[in-house]
Coordinates of C-alpha atoms in Angstrom, one line a residue:
Chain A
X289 CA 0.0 0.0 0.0
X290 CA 2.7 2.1 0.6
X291 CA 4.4 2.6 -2.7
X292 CA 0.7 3.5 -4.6
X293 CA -0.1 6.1 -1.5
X294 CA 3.4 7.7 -2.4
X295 CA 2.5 7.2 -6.0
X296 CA -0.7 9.4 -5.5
X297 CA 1.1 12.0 -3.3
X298 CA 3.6 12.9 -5.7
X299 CA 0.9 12.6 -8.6
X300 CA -0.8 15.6 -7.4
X301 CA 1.9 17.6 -5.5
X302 CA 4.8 16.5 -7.4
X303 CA 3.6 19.3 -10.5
X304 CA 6.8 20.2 -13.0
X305 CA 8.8 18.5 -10.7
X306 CA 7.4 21.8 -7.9
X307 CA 6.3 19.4 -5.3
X308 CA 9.1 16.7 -5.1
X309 CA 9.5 15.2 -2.0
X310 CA 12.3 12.5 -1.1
X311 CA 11.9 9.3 0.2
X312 CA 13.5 10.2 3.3
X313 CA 11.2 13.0 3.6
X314 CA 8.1 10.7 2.9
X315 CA 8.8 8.0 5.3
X316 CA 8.8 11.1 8.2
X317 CA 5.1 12.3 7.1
X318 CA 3.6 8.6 6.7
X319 CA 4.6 8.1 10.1
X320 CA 3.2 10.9 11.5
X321 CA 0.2 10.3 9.3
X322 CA 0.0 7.0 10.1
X323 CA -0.2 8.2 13.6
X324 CA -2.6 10.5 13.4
X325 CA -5.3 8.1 11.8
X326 CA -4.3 5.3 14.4
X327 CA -5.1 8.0 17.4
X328 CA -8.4 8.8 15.3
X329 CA -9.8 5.4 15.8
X330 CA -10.0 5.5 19.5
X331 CA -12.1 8.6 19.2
X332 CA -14.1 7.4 16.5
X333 CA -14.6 4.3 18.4
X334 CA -16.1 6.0 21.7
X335 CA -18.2 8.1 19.0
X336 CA -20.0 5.4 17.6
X337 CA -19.8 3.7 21.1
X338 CA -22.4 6.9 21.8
X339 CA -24.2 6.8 18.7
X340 CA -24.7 3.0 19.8
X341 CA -26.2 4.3 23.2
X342 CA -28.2 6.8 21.3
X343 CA -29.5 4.3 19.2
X344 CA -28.8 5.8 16.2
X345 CA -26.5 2.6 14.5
X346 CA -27.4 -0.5 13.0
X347 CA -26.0 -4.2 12.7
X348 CA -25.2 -6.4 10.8
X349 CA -22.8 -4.4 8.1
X350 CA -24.3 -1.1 9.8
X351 CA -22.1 -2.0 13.0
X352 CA -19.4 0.8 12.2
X353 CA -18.1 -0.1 15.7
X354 CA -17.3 -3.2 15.0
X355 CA -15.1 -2.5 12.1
X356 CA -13.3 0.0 14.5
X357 CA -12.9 -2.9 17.0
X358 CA -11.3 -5.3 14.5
X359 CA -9.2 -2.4 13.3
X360 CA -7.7 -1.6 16.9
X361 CA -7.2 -5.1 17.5
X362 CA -5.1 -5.6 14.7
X363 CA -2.4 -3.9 17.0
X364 CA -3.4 -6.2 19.9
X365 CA -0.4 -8.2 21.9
X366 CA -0.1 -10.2 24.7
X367 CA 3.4 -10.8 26.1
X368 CA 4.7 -11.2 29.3
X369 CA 6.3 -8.4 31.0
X370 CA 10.1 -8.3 32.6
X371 CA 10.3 -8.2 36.0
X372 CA 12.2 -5.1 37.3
X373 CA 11.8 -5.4 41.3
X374 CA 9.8 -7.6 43.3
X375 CA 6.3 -6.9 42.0
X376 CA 7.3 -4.1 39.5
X377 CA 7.1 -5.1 35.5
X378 CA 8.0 -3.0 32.7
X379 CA 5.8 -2.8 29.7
X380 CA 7.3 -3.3 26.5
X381 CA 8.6 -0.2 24.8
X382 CA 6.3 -0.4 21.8
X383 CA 3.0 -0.3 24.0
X384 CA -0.2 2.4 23.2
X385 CA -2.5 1.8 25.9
X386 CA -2.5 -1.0 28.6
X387 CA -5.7 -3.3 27.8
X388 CA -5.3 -6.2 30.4
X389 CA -2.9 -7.4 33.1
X390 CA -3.5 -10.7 33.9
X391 CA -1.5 -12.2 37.2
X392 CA -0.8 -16.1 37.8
X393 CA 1.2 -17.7 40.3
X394 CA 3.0 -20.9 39.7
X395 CA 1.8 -21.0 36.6
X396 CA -1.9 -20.7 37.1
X397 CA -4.3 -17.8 36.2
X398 CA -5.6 -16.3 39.0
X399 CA -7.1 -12.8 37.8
X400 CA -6.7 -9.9 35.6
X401 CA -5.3 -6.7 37.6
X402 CA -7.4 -3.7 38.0
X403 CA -6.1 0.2 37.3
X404 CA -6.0 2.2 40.2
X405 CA -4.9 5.1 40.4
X406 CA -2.1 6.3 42.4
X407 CA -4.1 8.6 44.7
X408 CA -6.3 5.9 45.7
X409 CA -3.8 2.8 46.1
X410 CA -2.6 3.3 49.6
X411 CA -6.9 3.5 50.7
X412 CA -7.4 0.8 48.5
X413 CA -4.5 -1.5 50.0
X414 CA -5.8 -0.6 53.9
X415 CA -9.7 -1.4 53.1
X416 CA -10.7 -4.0 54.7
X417 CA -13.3 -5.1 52.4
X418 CA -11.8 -4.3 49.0
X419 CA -7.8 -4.9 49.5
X420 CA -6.3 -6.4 46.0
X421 CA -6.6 -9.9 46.4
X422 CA -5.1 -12.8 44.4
X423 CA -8.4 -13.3 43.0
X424 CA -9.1 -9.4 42.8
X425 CA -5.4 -7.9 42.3
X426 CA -5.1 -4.5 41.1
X427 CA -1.7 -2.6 39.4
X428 CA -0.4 1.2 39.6
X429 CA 1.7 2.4 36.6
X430 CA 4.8 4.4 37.1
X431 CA 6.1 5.5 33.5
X432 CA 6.3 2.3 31.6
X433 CA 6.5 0.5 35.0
X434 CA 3.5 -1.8 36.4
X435 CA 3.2 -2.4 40.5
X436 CA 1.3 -5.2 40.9
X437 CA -1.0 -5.7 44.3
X438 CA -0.9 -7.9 46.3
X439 CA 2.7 -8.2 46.4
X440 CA 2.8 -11.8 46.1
X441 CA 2.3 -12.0 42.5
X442 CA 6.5 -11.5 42.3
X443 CA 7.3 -14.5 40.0
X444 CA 9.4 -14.0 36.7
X445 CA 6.7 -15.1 34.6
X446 CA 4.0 -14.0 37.0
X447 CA 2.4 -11.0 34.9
X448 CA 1.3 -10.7 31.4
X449 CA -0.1 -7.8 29.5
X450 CA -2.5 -7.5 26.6
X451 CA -2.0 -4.3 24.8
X452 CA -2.5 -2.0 22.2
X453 CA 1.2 -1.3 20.4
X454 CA 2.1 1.7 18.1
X455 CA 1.9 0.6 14.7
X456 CA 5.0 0.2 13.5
X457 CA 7.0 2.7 11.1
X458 CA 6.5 2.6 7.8
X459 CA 9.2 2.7 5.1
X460 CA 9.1 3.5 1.5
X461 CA 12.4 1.5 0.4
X462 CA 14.6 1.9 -3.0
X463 CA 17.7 0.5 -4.2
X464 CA 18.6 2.0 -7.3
X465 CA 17.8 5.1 -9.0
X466 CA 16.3 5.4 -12.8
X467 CA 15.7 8.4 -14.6
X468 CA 16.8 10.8 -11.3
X469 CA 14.4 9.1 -9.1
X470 CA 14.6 6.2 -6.4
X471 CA 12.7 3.0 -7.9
X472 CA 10.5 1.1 -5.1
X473 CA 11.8 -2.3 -3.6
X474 CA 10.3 -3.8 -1.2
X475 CA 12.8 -6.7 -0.9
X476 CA 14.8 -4.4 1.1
X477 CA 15.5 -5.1 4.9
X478 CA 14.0 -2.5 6.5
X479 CA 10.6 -2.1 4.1
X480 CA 7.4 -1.6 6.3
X481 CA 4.4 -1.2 4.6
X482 CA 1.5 1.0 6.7
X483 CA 0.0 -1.3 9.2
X484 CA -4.0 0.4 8.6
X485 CA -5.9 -1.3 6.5
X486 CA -5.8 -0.6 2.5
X487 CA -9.4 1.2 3.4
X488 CA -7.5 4.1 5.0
X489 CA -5.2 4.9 1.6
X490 CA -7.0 7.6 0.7
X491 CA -6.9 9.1 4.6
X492 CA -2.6 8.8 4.1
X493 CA -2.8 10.2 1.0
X494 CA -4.9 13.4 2.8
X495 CA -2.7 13.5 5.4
X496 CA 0.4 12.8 4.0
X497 CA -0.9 16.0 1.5
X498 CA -1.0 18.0 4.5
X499 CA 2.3 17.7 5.9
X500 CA 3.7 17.6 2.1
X501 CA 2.1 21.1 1.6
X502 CA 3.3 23.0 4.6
X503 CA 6.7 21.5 4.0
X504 CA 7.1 23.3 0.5
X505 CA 4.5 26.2 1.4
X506 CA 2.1 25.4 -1.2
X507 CA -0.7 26.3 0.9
X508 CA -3.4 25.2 -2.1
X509 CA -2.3 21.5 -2.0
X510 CA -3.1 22.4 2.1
X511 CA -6.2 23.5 1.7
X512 CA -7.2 20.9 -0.5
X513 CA -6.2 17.9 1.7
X514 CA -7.7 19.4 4.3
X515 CA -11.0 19.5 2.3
X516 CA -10.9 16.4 1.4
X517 CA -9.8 14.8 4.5
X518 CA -13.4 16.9 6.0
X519 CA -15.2 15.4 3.5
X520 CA -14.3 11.8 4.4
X521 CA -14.8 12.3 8.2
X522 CA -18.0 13.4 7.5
X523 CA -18.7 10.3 5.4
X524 CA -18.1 8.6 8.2
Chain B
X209 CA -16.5 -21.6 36.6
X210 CA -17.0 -24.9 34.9
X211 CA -19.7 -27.2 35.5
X212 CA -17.7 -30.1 37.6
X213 CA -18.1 -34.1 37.0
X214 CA -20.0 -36.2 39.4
X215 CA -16.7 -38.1 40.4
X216 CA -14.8 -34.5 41.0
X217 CA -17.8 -33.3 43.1
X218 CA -18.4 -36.5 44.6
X219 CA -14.1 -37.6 45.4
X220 CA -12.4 -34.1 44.6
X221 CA -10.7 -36.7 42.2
X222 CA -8.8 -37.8 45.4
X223 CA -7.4 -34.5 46.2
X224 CA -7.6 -33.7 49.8
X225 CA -10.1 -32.6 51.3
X226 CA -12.2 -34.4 49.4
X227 CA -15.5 -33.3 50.5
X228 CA -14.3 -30.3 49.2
X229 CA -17.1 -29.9 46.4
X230 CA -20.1 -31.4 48.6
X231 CA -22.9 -29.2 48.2
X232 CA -21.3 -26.6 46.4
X233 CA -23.5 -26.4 43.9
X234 CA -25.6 -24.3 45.8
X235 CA -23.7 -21.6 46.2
X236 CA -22.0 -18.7 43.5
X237 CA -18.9 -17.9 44.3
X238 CA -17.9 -14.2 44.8
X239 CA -15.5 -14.0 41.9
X240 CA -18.3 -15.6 39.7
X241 CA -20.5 -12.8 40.9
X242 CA -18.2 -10.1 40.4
X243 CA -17.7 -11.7 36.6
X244 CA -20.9 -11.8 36.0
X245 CA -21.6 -8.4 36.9
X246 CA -19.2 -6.9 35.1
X247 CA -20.1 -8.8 32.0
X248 CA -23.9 -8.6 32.3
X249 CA -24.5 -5.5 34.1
X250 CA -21.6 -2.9 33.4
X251 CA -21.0 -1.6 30.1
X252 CA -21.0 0.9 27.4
X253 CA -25.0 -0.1 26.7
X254 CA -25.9 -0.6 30.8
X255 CA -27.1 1.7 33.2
X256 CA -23.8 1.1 35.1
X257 CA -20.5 2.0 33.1
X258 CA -17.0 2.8 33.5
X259 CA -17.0 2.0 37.3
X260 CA -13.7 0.6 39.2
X261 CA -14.0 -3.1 39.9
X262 CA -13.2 -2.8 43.3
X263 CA -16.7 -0.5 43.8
X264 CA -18.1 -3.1 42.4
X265 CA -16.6 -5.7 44.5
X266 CA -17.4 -3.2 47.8
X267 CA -20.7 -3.4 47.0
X268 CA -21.4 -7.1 46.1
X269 CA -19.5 -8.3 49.9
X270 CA -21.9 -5.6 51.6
X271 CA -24.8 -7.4 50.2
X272 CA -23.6 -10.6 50.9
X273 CA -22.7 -9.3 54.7
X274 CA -26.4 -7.8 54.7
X275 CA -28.0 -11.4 53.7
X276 CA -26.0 -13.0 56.2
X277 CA -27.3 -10.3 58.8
X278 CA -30.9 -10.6 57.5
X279 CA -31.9 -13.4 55.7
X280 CA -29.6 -15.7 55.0
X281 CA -29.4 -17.5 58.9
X282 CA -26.7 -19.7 58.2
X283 CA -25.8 -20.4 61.4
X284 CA -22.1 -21.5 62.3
X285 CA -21.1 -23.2 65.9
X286 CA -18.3 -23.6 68.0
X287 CA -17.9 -25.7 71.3
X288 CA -15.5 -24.8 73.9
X289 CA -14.3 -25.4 76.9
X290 CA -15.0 -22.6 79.6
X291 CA -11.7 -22.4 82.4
X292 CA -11.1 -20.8 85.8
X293 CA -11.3 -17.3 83.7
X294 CA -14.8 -17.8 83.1
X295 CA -14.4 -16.0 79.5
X296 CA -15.8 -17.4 76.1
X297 CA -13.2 -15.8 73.4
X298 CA -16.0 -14.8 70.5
X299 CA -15.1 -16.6 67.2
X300 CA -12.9 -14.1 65.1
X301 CA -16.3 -14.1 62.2
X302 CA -18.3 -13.4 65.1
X303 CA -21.0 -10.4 64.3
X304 CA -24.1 -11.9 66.4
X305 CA -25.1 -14.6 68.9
X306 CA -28.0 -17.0 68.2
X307 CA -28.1 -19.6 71.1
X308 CA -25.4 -20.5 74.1
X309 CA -26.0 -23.9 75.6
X310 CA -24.0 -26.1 78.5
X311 CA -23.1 -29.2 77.1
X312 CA -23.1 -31.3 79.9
X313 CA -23.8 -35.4 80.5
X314 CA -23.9 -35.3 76.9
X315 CA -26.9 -33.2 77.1
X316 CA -27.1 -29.9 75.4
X317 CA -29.0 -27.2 78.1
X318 CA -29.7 -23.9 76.6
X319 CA -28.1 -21.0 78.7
X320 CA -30.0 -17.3 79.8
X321 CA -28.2 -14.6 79.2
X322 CA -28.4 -12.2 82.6
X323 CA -28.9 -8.7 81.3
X324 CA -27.5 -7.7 84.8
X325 CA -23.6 -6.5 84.5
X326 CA -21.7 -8.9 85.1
X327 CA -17.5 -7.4 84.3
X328 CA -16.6 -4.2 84.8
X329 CA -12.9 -2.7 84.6
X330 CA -11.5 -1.3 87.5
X331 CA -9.0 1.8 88.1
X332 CA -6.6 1.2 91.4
X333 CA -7.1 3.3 93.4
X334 CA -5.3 4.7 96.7
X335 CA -6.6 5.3 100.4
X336 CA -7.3 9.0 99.1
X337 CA -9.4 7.7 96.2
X338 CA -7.0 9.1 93.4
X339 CA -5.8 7.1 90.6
X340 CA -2.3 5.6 89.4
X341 CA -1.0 6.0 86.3
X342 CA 1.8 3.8 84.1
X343 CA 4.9 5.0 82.0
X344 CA 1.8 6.1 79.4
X345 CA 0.0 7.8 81.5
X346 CA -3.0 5.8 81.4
X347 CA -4.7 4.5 85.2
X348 CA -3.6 1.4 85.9
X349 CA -6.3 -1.6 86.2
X350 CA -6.9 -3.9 88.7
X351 CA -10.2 -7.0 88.7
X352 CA -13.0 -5.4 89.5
X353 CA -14.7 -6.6 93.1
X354 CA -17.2 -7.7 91.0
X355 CA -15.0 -9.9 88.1
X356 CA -13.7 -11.7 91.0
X357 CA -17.1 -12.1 93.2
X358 CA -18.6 -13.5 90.1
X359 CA -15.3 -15.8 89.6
X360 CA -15.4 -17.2 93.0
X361 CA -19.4 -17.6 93.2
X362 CA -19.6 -15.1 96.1
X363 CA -21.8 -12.8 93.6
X364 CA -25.2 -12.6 95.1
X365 CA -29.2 -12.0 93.5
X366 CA -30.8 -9.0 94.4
X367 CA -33.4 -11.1 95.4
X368 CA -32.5 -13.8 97.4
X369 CA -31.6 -13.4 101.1
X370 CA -28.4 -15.6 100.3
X371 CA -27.3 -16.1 103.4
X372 CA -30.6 -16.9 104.8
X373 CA -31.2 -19.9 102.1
X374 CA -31.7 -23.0 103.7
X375 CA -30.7 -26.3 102.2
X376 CA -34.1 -27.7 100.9
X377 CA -33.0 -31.7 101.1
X378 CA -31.8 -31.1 105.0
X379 CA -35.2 -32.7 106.2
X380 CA -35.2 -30.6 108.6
X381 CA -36.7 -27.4 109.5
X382 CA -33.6 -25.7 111.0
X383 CA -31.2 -23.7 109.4
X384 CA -28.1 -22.6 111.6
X385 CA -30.4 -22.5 115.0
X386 CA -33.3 -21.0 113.5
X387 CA -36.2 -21.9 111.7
X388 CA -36.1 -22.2 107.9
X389 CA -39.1 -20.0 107.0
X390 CA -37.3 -17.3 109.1
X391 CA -35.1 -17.5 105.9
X392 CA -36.9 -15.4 103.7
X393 CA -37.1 -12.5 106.2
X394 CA -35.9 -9.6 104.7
X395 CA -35.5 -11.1 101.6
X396 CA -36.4 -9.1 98.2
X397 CA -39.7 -11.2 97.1
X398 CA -40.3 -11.6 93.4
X399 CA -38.2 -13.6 91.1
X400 CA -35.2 -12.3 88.4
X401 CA -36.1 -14.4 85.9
X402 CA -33.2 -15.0 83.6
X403 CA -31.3 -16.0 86.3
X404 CA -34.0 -18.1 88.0
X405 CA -32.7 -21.8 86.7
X406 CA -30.3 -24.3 88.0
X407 CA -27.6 -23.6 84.6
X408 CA -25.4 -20.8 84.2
X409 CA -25.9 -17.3 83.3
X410 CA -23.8 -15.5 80.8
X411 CA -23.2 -11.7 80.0
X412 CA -21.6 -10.5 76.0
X413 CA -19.2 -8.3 76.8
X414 CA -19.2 -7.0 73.2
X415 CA -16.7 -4.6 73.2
X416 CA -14.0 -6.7 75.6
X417 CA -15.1 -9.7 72.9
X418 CA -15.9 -12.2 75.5
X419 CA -18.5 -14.0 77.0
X420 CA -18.2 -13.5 80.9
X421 CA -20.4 -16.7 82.8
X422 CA -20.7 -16.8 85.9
X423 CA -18.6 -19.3 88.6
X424 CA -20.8 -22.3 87.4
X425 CA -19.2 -22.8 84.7
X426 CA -16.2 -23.4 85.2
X427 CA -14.6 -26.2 83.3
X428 CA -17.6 -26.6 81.5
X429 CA -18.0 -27.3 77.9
X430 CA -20.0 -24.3 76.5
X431 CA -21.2 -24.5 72.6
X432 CA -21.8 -21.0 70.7
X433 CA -24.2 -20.3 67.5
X434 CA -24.0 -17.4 65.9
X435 CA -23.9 -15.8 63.0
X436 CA -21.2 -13.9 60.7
X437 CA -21.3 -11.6 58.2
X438 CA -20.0 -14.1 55.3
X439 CA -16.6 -12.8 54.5
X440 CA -14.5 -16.1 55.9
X441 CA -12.5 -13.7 57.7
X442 CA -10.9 -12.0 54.4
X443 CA -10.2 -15.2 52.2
X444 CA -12.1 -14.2 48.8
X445 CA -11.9 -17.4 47.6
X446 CA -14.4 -18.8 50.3
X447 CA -16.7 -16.2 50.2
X448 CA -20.3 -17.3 48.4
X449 CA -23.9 -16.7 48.1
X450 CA -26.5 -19.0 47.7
X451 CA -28.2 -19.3 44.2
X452 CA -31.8 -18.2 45.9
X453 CA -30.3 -14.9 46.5
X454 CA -28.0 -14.6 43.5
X455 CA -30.3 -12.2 41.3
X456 CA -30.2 -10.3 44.4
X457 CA -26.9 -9.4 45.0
X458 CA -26.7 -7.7 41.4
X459 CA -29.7 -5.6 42.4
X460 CA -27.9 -4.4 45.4
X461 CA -25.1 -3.5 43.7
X462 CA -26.6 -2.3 40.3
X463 CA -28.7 0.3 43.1
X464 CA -25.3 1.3 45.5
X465 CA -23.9 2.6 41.8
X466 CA -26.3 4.3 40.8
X467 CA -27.9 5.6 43.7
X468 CA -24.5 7.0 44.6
X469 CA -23.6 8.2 40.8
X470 CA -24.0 12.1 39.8
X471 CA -26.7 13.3 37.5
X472 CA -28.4 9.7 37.2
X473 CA -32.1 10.3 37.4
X474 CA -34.3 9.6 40.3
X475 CA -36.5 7.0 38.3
X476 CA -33.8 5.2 37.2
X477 CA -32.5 5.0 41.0
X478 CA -36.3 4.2 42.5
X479 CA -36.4 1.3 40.0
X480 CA -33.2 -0.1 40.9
X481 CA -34.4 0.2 44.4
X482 CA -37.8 -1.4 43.9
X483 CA -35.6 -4.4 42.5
X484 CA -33.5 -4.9 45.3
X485 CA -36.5 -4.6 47.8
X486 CA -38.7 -6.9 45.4
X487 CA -35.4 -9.1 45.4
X488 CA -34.9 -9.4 48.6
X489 CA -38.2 -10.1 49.7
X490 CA -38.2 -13.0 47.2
X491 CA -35.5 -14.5 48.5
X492 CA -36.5 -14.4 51.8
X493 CA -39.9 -16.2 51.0
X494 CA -37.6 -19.0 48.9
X495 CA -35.2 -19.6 52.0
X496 CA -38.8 -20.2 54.1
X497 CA -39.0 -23.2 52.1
X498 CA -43.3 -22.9 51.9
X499 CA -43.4 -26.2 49.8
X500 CA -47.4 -26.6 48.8
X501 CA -46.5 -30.2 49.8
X502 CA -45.8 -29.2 53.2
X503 CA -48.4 -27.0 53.2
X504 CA -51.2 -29.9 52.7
X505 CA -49.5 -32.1 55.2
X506 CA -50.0 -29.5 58.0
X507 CA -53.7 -28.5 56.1
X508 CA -54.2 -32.5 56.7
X509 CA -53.2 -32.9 60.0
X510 CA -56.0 -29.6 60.8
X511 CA -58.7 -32.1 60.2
X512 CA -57.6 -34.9 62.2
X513 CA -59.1 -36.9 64.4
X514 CA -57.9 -37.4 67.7
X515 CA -59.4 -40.8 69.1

């Protein structure tokens, strides 16, 4: 998908050779592109979420959420986390947003942790009632670090974490140059393709626009991403 | 959790204990509830959303602490023996008392409690009625006159004469050089009924978390029913609810939320309410166990005849 959204960006910016924008160049806006659209789909997913409450979506292929959901799950993991202290994990470094923790000891599944927040924690450990309990543990996060409670979840392989990663980088790759311009190859090592699926082209190509036009201050090629991208949202 | 096998609930497949699973079908277990709940009742489409689990969880083991208060009358005992310190420690799950008996000659004989004090602390005191204090500053304690009257069975009625009561198997009518029925004179008449039988008395001292009997019962062997409040002193994993009162625990919960969420309207909180009320009430009527066959049996026995 990668090399036909670059294709269709330097089709309409690329004019007399104006609007040329390298590879390098390229690769920088996708990713931020890319990472625009993938932040979108959380809020477009709590939008229809409300539309859903309001009443005003369908099933069946009407179920916009559902697309959304199959979507965000694409970026889904579940890996173990690293033990950095007693009952301290780390998250991996490519994580979004933390979906589950789940906590086992000695190899068995005994719960998925709770959130809590840090200004409740130390209540929440001294209640008598609600204390995290094996069956009912709860975690705090510290920058990419996880404390899990109760403390006795403190095996190597005691905690596991389903969650949402960044989408990876992507990469428009070449390895020789025809004509004065960089030919595509995707054999290279370091080739990523955008993770979205091939529905969201025409968003890149819109936002990818965007970022094109400020960079060589055509402010027309702007304004008309930014129409267009308007026009799909409100499609949507 | 997973339907068990009839040889797992029966044997525990041979794990120790292996009664473990005996009746257990009866019962939801708290985790199961709390599950349920957040699958069933909390949710982007449900009147309850984006709540912390552990609110949840606070609210689902105060219902199950209320049905244990209310309706739920499982009733736990413990058997003890009661030494020279006349005190009955009260189980750690203790939250009320049902019955006390004497178990004595293998015969179990239900105790009165005396609503008459029966402990009291005591501050030492010298000859110029003024207290002593420790390193803390805090008055030092002695036994209270009474503690130890009531320890060495020199604690007397109100009203008997005790040290006019004649010994009524003497067959005869003198009492230390006088007549018997001189025995009552001066005696308080009328009787103190809670104390008026030949077993023991017994005073809760809630606070101290004893049961203080009086001298009689010493070395006895004293059995305790009472009730808790369900929570199997912390351990989650024991704590459960019976099926009949199941849909009931969700109401209760489902109401704390929202009764305690801003900006949800009043209707929405009445009905909730009306539900755990209705709820409750059913599952009080179910645990009464009115079987219509029971019903005809006693309707029967109305009509008959006694020859």
């Amino acid at each position: 998908m990668i090399n036909s959204v670059r294709n269709t960006v330097l089709a309409i910016i690329n004019k007399n050779n104006y609007g040329y924008i390298s590879p390098a160049d390229f690769n920088l806006f996708a990713k931020q592109a890319q990472l625009d659209i993938f932040d979108e789909y959380f809020y477009n997913y709590n939008r229809q979420v409300n539309e859903e409450n309001a009443r005003v979506s369908g099933t069946g292929y009407a179920d916009i959420k559902k697309g959304y959901e199959e979507v965000i799950d694409t970026f889904s993991v579940t890996a173990q986390l690293t033990q950095d202290a007693t009952n301290v994990y780390t998250m991996p470094t490519d994580y979004y947003l933390i979906n589950k923790i789940l906590c086992s000891s000695g190899g068995t599944f005994k719960g998925e942790a709770e959130r809590v927040s840090q200004s409740k924690i130390t209540l929440l450990n001294g209640s008598l009632l609600t204390a995290p309990s094996t069956n009912f543990p709860a975690y705090t996060q510290q920058a990419s670090k996880v404390t899990v409670f109760p403390d006795t979840f403190n095996g190597a392989n005691d905690i596991e974490a389903q969650y949402i990663r960044y989408p990876l980088d992507p990469k428009w790759t070449f390895s020789t140059i025809a004509g004065g311009a960089p030919v595509f190859d995707q054999s290279q090592a370091d080739y990523q393709d955008f993770e979205l699926p091939a529905d969201d082209s025409n968003n890149l190509v819109d936002k990818i626009l965007q970022y094109a036009g400020i960079s060589v201050r055509e402010g027309d090629i702007y304004k008309f991403a930014s129409v267009e991208e308007e026009k799909e949202n409100k499609q949507e | 959790m997973a339907y068990i096998d009839q040889k797992k609930y029966y044997t525990n497949d041979a794990v120790t204990p292996t009664n473990a699973n005996w009746g257990s079908y009866q019962y939801v277990s708290l985790k199961d509830i709390i599950s349920n709940f957040l699958l069933m009742y909390q949710g982007n489409h449900h009147l309850v959303n984006n709540v912390n689990r552990y609110k949840i969880l606070f609210h689902a083991k105060r219902a199950i602490q209320e049905l244990n208060y209310d309706a739920f009358k499982i009733i736990k005992s413990l058997q003890l023996t009661i030494y020279d310190d006349l005190k009955f420690v009260l189980p750690p799950d203790f939250v009320n008392w049902v019955k006390l008996s004497l178990f004595k000659n293998n015969v179990i004989r239900d105790l009165i409690e005396n609503v008459q004090v029966q402990s009291a602390t005591s501050f030492l005191q010298t000859a110029s009625a003024s207290f002593t204090y420790d390193a803390d500053d805090n008055a030092t304690t002695e036994e209270s006159a009474l503690d130890t009257a009531r320890k060495n069975g020199s604690l007397k009625s109100v009203y008997l004469r005790n040290e006019g009561e004649a010994d009524n198997n003497s067959g005869s009518f003198d009492f230390d050089g006088d007549d018997i029925y001189n025995s009552r004179i001066g005696a308080r008449y009328g009787l103190n009924t809670e104390t008026a039988n030949f077993n023991p008395t017994f005073t809760i001292d809630r606070k101290a978390g004893v049961i203080n009997f009086d001298s009689t019962m010493a070395n006895q062997s004293c059995i305790l029913q009472y009730i808790s409040d369900g929570m199997e002193n912390g351990n989650d994993d024991a704590v459960s609810v019976n099926k009949l009162f199941e849909e009931y625990v969700y109401a209760a919960i489902k109401y704390a939320l929202l009764n305690n969420k801003f900006g949800v309207q009043e209707y929405i909180v009445n009905r909730a309410r009306k539900d755990k009320s209705s709820l409750l009430r059913n599952a009080k009527i179910r645990l009464s166990n009115i079987h219509p066959s029971r019903l005809l049996m006693n309707l029967r026995g109305e009509n008959k005849w006694i020859k």
